[in-house]
Structure formats: C-alpha cells, structure tokens
Amino acid sequence: MNIAKLFLAACLIAAAAMPSGEYCRAEVINKEDIDIISGTITAVDTFKHTFTVKWRSSDMIHFNYTTFKAPQGMNFYKGTEMISIFELNIGSSVTIAYYIDKSGELIVARMDVGR
C-alpha cells in the first residue's frame, strides 16, 4: 500500500508542475478520488483521445476491459521519455492513475508505459 501512496504523491506533484491549459480543470480532484490500475493496452482511439486497458479482476481468473480518456495534449511517461497518445502501442503494459469526472468518464491523471 505504501507504493501506491508514493505513486499517488508523485502523480500529484507532477500534476502541480504541469503548465496550465487542458490539464487544469475547473473541478477539484481529491487524492482519495484517484485510483491506480495496471494492465495492457488493447485499443487506442487517437481521435477521441481514449484507450482501452485489459486488467485482471480481483478473482485473479477473469479479465476486465476499461476505456480511459486522456486530456487532449497529455503526455505519458515511458521510462524517462515523454510520449503522446500517438505513440501508444497495443500490447504495452501500463500503470494508470485516474479519476472519474462528473460525467462518469474515467480520466487519466498520469500513466506510465512499460518499455
């Protein structure tokens, strides 16, 4: 659980350091509202700025598929590099910090892409 808290703290610090613009939303996001999930990218829609991730359910037998929306222009971490949604590959492993906005969409706060 300490790793999750450390990751969350890093996410919040990174979000505070980002320039204003699309990343800064009028809605307030509490750290309690952010969840973290790991999985594999199964689909990318660059037009809608969304991607789908396959992740193992809590029973460790079944898989779930969840679609996330990235704010327009958001970059993701791939090691020490920053990449855009256009550089995401199906099959890449990801760890996503996300929240649910007022409309019910799952919005990416930060995403780390495996090499």
Coordinates of N, CA and C in Angstrom, one line a residue:
M1 N 0.8 -1.2 0.0 CA 0.0 0.0 0.0 C 0.9 1.2 0.0
N2 N 2.1 1.2 0.6 CA 3.0 2.3 0.6 C 3.4 2.7 -0.7
I3 N 3.6 1.7 -1.6 CA 4.0 2.0 -3.0 C 2.9 2.8 -3.7
A4 N 1.6 2.5 -3.5 CA 0.5 3.2 -4.1 C 0.5 4.6 -3.6
K5 N 0.7 4.8 -2.3 CA 0.7 6.2 -1.8 C 1.9 7.0 -2.3
L6 N 3.0 6.4 -2.5 CA 4.2 7.0 -3.1 C 3.9 7.4 -4.5
F7 N 3.3 6.5 -5.3 CA 3.0 6.7 -6.7 C 2.0 7.9 -6.8
L8 N 1.0 7.9 -5.9 CA 0.0 8.9 -5.9 C 0.6 10.3 -5.6
A9 N 1.5 10.3 -4.6 CA 2.2 11.6 -4.3 C 3.0 12.1 -5.5
A10 N 3.6 11.2 -6.2 CA 4.4 11.6 -7.4 C 3.5 12.1 -8.4
C11 N 2.3 11.5 -8.6 CA 1.3 12.0 -9.6 C 0.9 13.4 -9.3
L12 N 0.5 13.6 -8.0 CA 0.1 14.9 -7.6 C 1.1 16.0 -7.8
I13 N 2.4 15.7 -7.5 CA 3.5 16.6 -7.7 C 3.7 16.9 -9.1
A14 N 3.6 15.8 -10.0 CA 3.8 16.0 -11.4 C 2.7 16.9 -12.0
A15 N 1.4 16.6 -11.5 CA 0.3 17.4 -12.0 C 0.4 18.9 -11.6
A16 N 1.0 19.2 -10.4 CA 1.1 20.5 -10.0 C 2.2 21.2 -10.8
A17 N 3.2 20.5 -11.3 CA 4.3 21.1 -12.1 C 3.9 21.3 -13.6
M18 N 2.8 20.7 -14.0 CA 2.4 20.9 -15.4 C 2.0 22.3 -15.7
P19 N 2.2 22.7 -17.0 CA 1.7 24.0 -17.4 C 0.2 24.1 -17.4
S20 N -0.3 25.3 -17.2 CA -1.8 25.4 -17.3 C -2.3 25.1 -18.7
G21 N -3.5 24.9 -18.8 CA -4.1 24.5 -20.1 C -5.1 23.4 -19.9
E22 N -5.1 22.5 -20.9 CA -6.1 21.4 -20.8 C -5.9 20.5 -19.6
Y23 N -4.7 20.5 -19.0 CA -4.5 19.7 -17.8 C -5.3 20.3 -16.6
C24 N -5.4 21.6 -16.6 CA -6.0 22.2 -15.4 C -7.5 22.3 -15.6
R25 N -8.2 21.6 -14.9 CA -9.7 21.5 -15.0 C -10.3 22.3 -13.8
A26 N -11.5 22.8 -14.0 CA -12.2 23.6 -13.0 C -12.6 22.7 -11.8
E27 N -12.8 21.4 -12.1 CA -13.2 20.5 -11.0 C -12.0 20.2 -10.1
V28 N -12.3 20.1 -8.8 CA -11.3 19.8 -7.8 C -11.2 18.3 -7.7
I29 N -10.0 17.7 -7.7 CA -9.8 16.3 -7.6 C -9.1 16.0 -6.2
N30 N -9.7 15.3 -5.4 CA -9.1 14.9 -4.1 C -8.3 13.7 -4.3
K31 N -7.2 13.5 -3.5 CA -6.3 12.4 -3.7 C -7.1 11.1 -3.4
E32 N -8.1 11.2 -2.6 CA -9.0 10.0 -2.3 C -9.7 9.5 -3.5
D33 N -9.9 10.4 -4.5 CA -10.7 10.1 -5.7 C -9.8 9.4 -6.8
I34 N -8.5 9.4 -6.6 CA -7.7 8.8 -7.6 C -7.4 7.3 -7.3
D35 N -7.6 6.5 -8.3 CA -7.4 5.1 -8.3 C -6.2 4.7 -9.2
I36 N -5.6 3.6 -8.9 CA -4.5 3.1 -9.8 C -4.7 1.7 -10.3
I37 N -4.4 1.5 -11.5 CA -4.7 0.2 -12.1 C -3.5 -0.1 -13.1
S38 N -3.2 -1.4 -13.2 CA -2.2 -1.8 -14.1 C -2.8 -2.8 -15.1
G39 N -2.3 -2.8 -16.3 CA -2.8 -3.7 -17.3 C -2.1 -3.6 -18.7
T40 N -2.8 -4.0 -19.7 CA -2.2 -4.0 -21.1 C -3.2 -3.2 -22.0
I41 N -2.6 -2.4 -22.9 CA -3.4 -1.6 -23.8 C -3.9 -2.6 -24.9
T42 N -5.2 -2.5 -25.1 CA -5.8 -3.4 -26.2 C -6.4 -2.6 -27.3
A43 N -6.6 -1.3 -27.2 CA -7.1 -0.4 -28.3 C -6.8 1.0 -28.0
V44 N -6.5 1.8 -29.1 CA -6.2 3.2 -28.9 C -7.1 4.0 -30.0
D45 N -7.8 5.0 -29.5 CA -8.5 5.9 -30.4 C -8.0 7.3 -30.3
T46 N -7.1 7.7 -31.2 CA -6.4 9.0 -31.1 C -7.4 10.1 -31.4
F47 N -8.5 9.9 -32.2 CA -9.5 10.9 -32.5 C -10.2 11.3 -31.2
K48 N -10.6 10.3 -30.4 CA -11.4 10.6 -29.2 C -10.5 10.7 -27.9
H49 N -9.2 10.5 -28.1 CA -8.2 10.6 -27.0 C -8.5 9.5 -26.0
T50 N -8.9 8.3 -26.4 CA -9.2 7.3 -25.5 C -8.4 6.0 -25.8
F51 N -8.2 5.2 -24.8 CA -7.6 3.9 -25.0 C -8.2 2.9 -24.0
T52 N -8.2 1.6 -24.4 CA -8.8 0.6 -23.6 C -7.7 -0.3 -23.0
V53 N -7.8 -0.6 -21.7 CA -6.9 -1.4 -21.0 C -7.5 -2.7 -20.5
K54 N -6.8 -3.8 -20.7 CA -7.2 -5.1 -20.2 C -6.5 -5.3 -18.9
W55 N -7.2 -5.6 -17.8 CA -6.6 -5.8 -16.5 C -7.3 -7.0 -15.8
R56 N -6.5 -7.6 -14.9 CA -7.0 -8.8 -14.2 C -7.9 -8.4 -13.1
S57 N -9.1 -9.1 -13.0 CA -10.1 -8.8 -11.9 C -9.6 -9.3 -10.6
S58 N -10.2 -8.9 -9.5 CA -9.8 -9.3 -8.2 C -9.8 -10.8 -7.9
D59 N -10.6 -11.6 -8.7 CA -10.6 -13.0 -8.5 C -9.4 -13.7 -9.1
M60 N -8.6 -12.9 -9.8 CA -7.3 -13.4 -10.5 C -7.5 -14.4 -11.6
I61 N -8.8 -14.6 -12.0 CA -9.1 -15.5 -13.1 C -9.5 -14.8 -14.3
H62 N -10.5 -13.9 -14.1 CA -11.1 -13.1 -15.3 C -10.4 -11.8 -15.6
F63 N -10.6 -11.3 -16.8 CA -10.1 -10.0 -17.2 C -11.2 -9.1 -17.4
N64 N -10.9 -7.8 -17.1 CA -11.8 -6.7 -17.4 C -11.2 -5.8 -18.4
Y65 N -12.1 -5.1 -19.1 CA -11.6 -4.1 -20.1 C -12.2 -2.8 -19.8
T66 N -11.4 -1.8 -19.6 CA -11.8 -0.4 -19.2 C -11.3 0.6 -20.2
T67 N -12.1 1.5 -20.6 CA -11.7 2.6 -21.5 C -11.4 3.9 -20.7
F68 N -10.3 4.5 -20.9 CA -9.9 5.7 -20.3 C -9.8 6.9 -21.3
K69 N -10.0 8.1 -20.8 CA -9.9 9.3 -21.6 C -8.7 10.1 -21.1
A70 N -7.9 10.5 -22.1 CA -6.7 11.3 -21.8 C -7.0 12.7 -22.2
P71 N -6.7 13.7 -21.3 CA -6.9 15.1 -21.7 C -6.1 15.4 -23.0
Q72 N -6.7 16.2 -23.9 CA -6.1 16.5 -25.1 C -4.7 17.1 -24.9
G73 N -3.7 16.5 -25.6 CA -2.3 17.0 -25.5 C -1.5 16.4 -24.3
M74 N -2.1 15.6 -23.6 CA -1.5 14.9 -22.4 C -0.3 14.0 -22.9
N75 N 0.8 14.1 -22.2 CA 1.9 13.1 -22.5 C 2.0 12.1 -21.4
F76 N 2.6 11.0 -21.7 CA 2.7 9.9 -20.8 C 4.1 9.6 -20.6
Y77 N 4.4 8.9 -19.5 CA 5.8 8.6 -19.1 C 6.2 7.2 -19.6
K78 N 7.3 7.1 -20.4 CA 7.8 5.8 -20.8 C 9.3 5.8 -20.4
G79 N 9.6 5.3 -19.2 CA 10.9 5.5 -18.6 C 11.1 6.9 -18.3
T80 N 12.2 7.5 -18.9 CA 12.5 8.9 -18.7 C 11.9 9.7 -19.9
E81 N 11.4 9.1 -20.9 CA 10.8 9.8 -22.0 C 9.4 10.2 -21.8
M82 N 8.9 11.2 -22.5 CA 7.5 11.6 -22.5 C 7.0 11.2 -23.9
I83 N 5.9 10.5 -24.0 CA 5.3 10.2 -25.3 C 3.8 10.6 -25.4
S84 N 3.3 10.7 -26.6 CA 1.9 11.2 -26.8 C 1.1 9.9 -27.0
I85 N -0.2 10.2 -27.1 CA -1.2 9.1 -27.4 C -0.9 8.4 -28.7
F86 N -0.3 9.2 -29.7 CA 0.0 8.6 -31.0 C 1.1 7.6 -30.9
E87 N 1.9 7.6 -29.8 CA 3.0 6.6 -29.7 C 2.7 5.4 -28.8
L88 N 1.4 5.3 -28.4 CA 1.0 4.1 -27.6 C 0.8 2.9 -28.5
N89 N 1.2 1.8 -28.0 CA 1.2 0.6 -28.8 C 0.3 -0.5 -28.1
I90 N -0.5 -1.1 -28.9 CA -1.4 -2.2 -28.4 C -0.4 -3.3 -27.8
G91 N -0.7 -3.8 -26.7 CA 0.1 -4.8 -26.0 C 1.1 -4.2 -25.0
S92 N 1.2 -2.9 -25.0 CA 2.1 -2.2 -24.0 C 1.5 -2.3 -22.6
S93 N 2.4 -2.6 -21.6 CA 1.9 -2.6 -20.2 C 1.9 -1.2 -19.7
V94 N 0.8 -0.9 -18.9 CA 0.7 0.4 -18.4 C 0.3 0.4 -16.9
T95 N 0.6 1.5 -16.2 CA 0.1 1.7 -14.9 C -0.6 3.1 -14.9
I96 N -1.8 3.2 -14.6 CA -2.6 4.4 -14.8 C -3.2 4.9 -13.4
A97 N -2.9 6.2 -13.1 CA -3.6 6.9 -12.0 C -4.8 7.6 -12.7
Y98 N -6.0 7.4 -12.2 CA -7.2 8.0 -12.9 C -8.2 8.4 -11.9
Y99 N -9.2 9.2 -12.3 CA -10.3 9.5 -11.5 C -11.6 9.5 -12.4
I100 N -12.7 9.6 -11.8 CA -14.0 9.6 -12.5 C -14.5 11.0 -12.5
D101 N -14.7 11.6 -13.6 CA -15.2 13.0 -13.6 C -16.7 13.1 -13.4
K102 N -17.2 14.3 -13.4 CA -18.7 14.5 -13.1 C -19.6 13.8 -14.1
S103 N -19.1 13.6 -15.3 CA -19.9 12.9 -16.4 C -19.8 11.4 -16.3
G104 N -18.9 10.9 -15.5 CA -18.8 9.4 -15.3 C -17.6 8.9 -16.2
E105 N -16.9 9.7 -16.9 CA -15.7 9.2 -17.7 C -14.5 9.0 -16.8
L106 N -13.7 8.0 -17.1 CA -12.5 7.7 -16.4 C -11.4 8.6 -17.1
I107 N -10.9 9.5 -16.3 CA -9.9 10.5 -16.9 C -8.5 10.1 -16.3
V108 N -7.5 10.1 -17.2 CA -6.1 9.8 -16.8 C -5.5 11.0 -16.1
A109 N -5.0 10.8 -14.9 CA -4.2 11.8 -14.3 C -2.7 11.6 -14.6
R110 N -2.3 10.4 -14.7 CA -0.9 10.0 -15.0 C -0.9 8.6 -15.6
M111 N 0.0 8.4 -16.5 CA 0.2 7.0 -17.0 C 1.7 6.7 -17.3
D112 N 2.1 5.6 -16.8 CA 3.5 5.1 -17.0 C 3.3 3.9 -18.0
V113 N 4.1 4.0 -19.1 CA 4.1 2.9 -20.1 C 5.3 2.1 -20.0
G114 N 5.2 0.8 -20.0 CA 6.3 -0.1 -19.9 C 7.1 -0.1 -21.2
R115 N 8.3 -0.5 -21.1 CA 9.2 -0.5 -22.3 C 9.0 -1.7 -23.2

